[in-house]
Amino acid sequence: MGLMRYKSAKLLLRVLVVVFGASLVLHSFFFKSDDYWQHTLEKQALEMNKVSKFQPRAPVHEVLSFIEEIQKDPKGTYKLGSLEKGIAFHWDDWMDLTTGDALLDKYRTELPMGQCDAVLDNYCSVNPYWMESYKTKVLRQAVYAYCKAALPDRVVVTTDSHYVHVPVNSEKSQRLGYGHTSHPQEDVILGMEKIQAKSKDSKNFKTHPIVRLQREVEVPMEDFTYSPEQEMVKLQMKMGGHKSTDKKDNDNDDVDLQKLTRKEQEYFHMLRYANTHADTADKFFKYPWIYSDLFKGQAHHLSAPFFKRFISDRERESVIHHMIRAWFEFAEAHEIVTWINYGSLLGWVYNGVNMPWDTDVDIQIPIAQLSKLEQDYNRTLVLENPRYGNAKYYLEVNPFYIRQGNGKNFIDARFIEVNSGLYIDFSVLSKSIYEPPAELFEGLEEKEKNKAIALNCKNFNWQLYQEILPLKYTTFEGGASYIPHKISSILDRKYGHASYTSKLRFMNHNYQQDINMWVPDRICKASPSDTNRFVSEKDHSKLSLEGACNSVLLQDEYEIIYQSAQRHINMESKLDSPVDYDIKTTQPLPILRKDAWEYYNDINNQYVDNDRWFIKHTISSL
Ligand SMILES: *[C@@H]1O[C@H](CO)[C@@H](O)[C@H](O)[C@H]1NC(C)=O
């Protein structure tokens, strides 16, 4: 009884705190403008950048030096580790965990190998869905990353011509040292060029050449079917066990795990675990629940435990700009086929870039392709080419991708940018075992209907195999990517025809057709009349200040998306039948948004005298 009363008192207290928090948030939500909120976020980011000692290029520099040393003597043992065992890895060396300083500093000094103890372990073993204050949440997340987060299996270095796979030592309690050394960008570029020259025919590391995306891609129908039971049978036969997949037999002893490779063993354990729990499992990918975020829900788009602060619109746009390229380049080189869809595709339809308020990227993948991706590359940390930025992307696959289960796990994998927690969401498509809705076949002739194959994701978005394939090459956010073959029928069904043909107002933005971009209403609610919008009649690549409704921000944004929009409108105005073009001469556009860390670092160190995000990194590979 006493305990019950204590529990309900505690619950009541929590409810009161939530209500109080909610009213505060409501107040700020209704009485502070979006402008103010964006400004606040930027100010916070600048302050955090200023106090942080973390140098994102430090670990990159270390890994590049390690590769260089191995290239000289593959048998050696170096500061980071050895080729045989892999490199030492500690998230504290790779992520900015300043938000955990209050607890972690003591441990960093006393246990320089990066170990934790029961107190810390206990402190961070809290479900991210536990509602608490921002400060406690980020502290807990930092401690979790420090103590408990799974280590990557490999770090993949991106050079101009190759990916170099560096294995990670799975034994914890080692680290490269808490490196705060700052390295100018030229240093890491030089380091990258050095190892690249030698990695072409290197036998020491697995490498994958960077290749250009293709004009069209077919995916065989088999890639849309997958059965965890059959996969288990295959492995059991290899182990010499009998063929039953009956749940009772899961723990039978007449199979010999030793006959499997380490990778196969891990796959087998995962299949067994996921197949048993898919119907009762909680969500695999979580975001942090925070009182002050109750209404805005900004944390929904930031993955735990990487969340450190809320991200402003423009920083998010930059992260997404870099991330989409990094993904499609990685996928092509590693023979994984994916394509953009839904929200991202809707943005593309207008002007070839993501919509400015869109908080993530939606990517689809055939289920068997995801299975391959998972077996080969789950827990891979991909480093952005240091020429273009400091991002680090962590690929993590949800074990419940294997079947529908209870439907809670409809995000099957994530490619997470670890500095911000922003991500690309992957959903698998499989050949449907359910009854498709009639509207899926609308507009098809009888003959086509008979051939049409229905696919669905776990969230029951339906598509036809014939709508998606063959995939088409396109430029999205300036980078090479793939889109489904037939776009209009997919968007018609999902959003309605008007959503992308006549809708020019959306989420406090208005689409100004004379400049091909979404403009925040707070800047101007419509195109200004009686003014020339461009700096000159001939050159439409820049807006005059007047033409930009007197907003420097709009000038900056326009310059960033100008080329993407031009290319899209010239070539892809007819969505389902783009203008014929030569893929060889249709190169990806330059990277046009500054790296987020550099943006804040440049301002704090007064390397720049403006706060523009526009930058121009021409792509030197390919
Ligand atoms: C991928 O790795 C994560 C982190 O260790 C793990 O929780 C998850 O189960 C793995 N996914 C699969 C499909 O094996």
PDB file of C-alpha atoms and ligand atoms in Angstrom, residues 150-151 266 270 273 284 374 378-379 394-401, ligand 1:
ATOM      1  CA  ALA A 150      27.578  -0.309 -29.341  1.00  0.00           C
ATOM      2  CA  LEU A 151      30.891   0.307 -31.080  1.00  0.00           C
ATOM      3  CA  GLU A 266      25.770 -13.200 -35.664  1.00  0.00           C
ATOM      4  CA  MET A 270      19.840 -12.024 -34.821  1.00  0.00           C
ATOM      5  CA  TYR A 273      16.062 -13.175 -31.605  1.00  0.00           C
ATOM      6  CA  PHE A 284      14.134  -0.008 -31.942  1.00  0.00           C
ATOM      7  CA  GLU A 374      22.790  -5.411 -42.616  1.00  0.00           C
ATOM      8  CA  ASN A 378      25.485  -2.921 -39.793  1.00  0.00           C
ATOM      9  CA  ARG A 379      27.412  -0.682 -37.368  1.00  0.00           C
ATOM     10  CA  TYR A 394      26.541   5.695 -38.453  1.00  0.00           C
ATOM     11  CA  LEU A 395      24.600   2.983 -40.226  1.00  0.00           C
ATOM     12  CA  GLU A 396      22.388   0.954 -37.954  1.00  0.00           C
ATOM     13  CA  VAL A 397      19.869  -1.697 -38.989  1.00  0.00           C
ATOM     14  CA  ASN A 398      16.782  -2.596 -36.988  1.00  0.00           C
ATOM     15  CA  PRO A 399      16.736  -6.375 -36.375  1.00  0.00           C
ATOM     16  CA  PHE A 400      12.949  -6.353 -36.815  1.00  0.00           C
ATOM     17  CA  TYR A 401      13.235  -5.598 -40.501  1.00  0.00           C
TER      18      TYR A 401
HETATM   19  C1  LIG B   1      22.821  -3.783 -35.720  1.00  0.00           C
HETATM   20  O1  LIG B   1      23.635  -3.334 -34.673  1.00  0.00           O
HETATM   21  C2  LIG B   1      22.930  -2.862 -33.547  1.00  0.00           C
HETATM   22  C3  LIG B   1      23.920  -2.262 -32.576  1.00  0.00           C
HETATM   23  O2  LIG B   1      24.753  -3.221 -32.058  1.00  0.00           O
HETATM   24  C4  LIG B   1      22.143  -4.006 -32.933  1.00  0.00           C
HETATM   25  O3  LIG B   1      21.427  -3.569 -31.807  1.00  0.00           O
HETATM   26  C5  LIG B   1      21.189  -4.550 -33.993  1.00  0.00           C
HETATM   27  O4  LIG B   1      20.511  -5.656 -33.488  1.00  0.00           O
HETATM   28  C6  LIG B   1      21.950  -4.936 -35.235  1.00  0.00           C
HETATM   29  N1  LIG B   1      20.997  -5.230 -36.276  1.00  0.00           N
HETATM   30  C7  LIG B   1      20.941  -6.383 -36.887  1.00  0.00           C
HETATM   31  C8  LIG B   1      19.909  -6.512 -37.937  1.00  0.00           C
HETATM   32  O5  LIG B   1      21.680  -7.301 -36.642  1.00  0.00           O
END
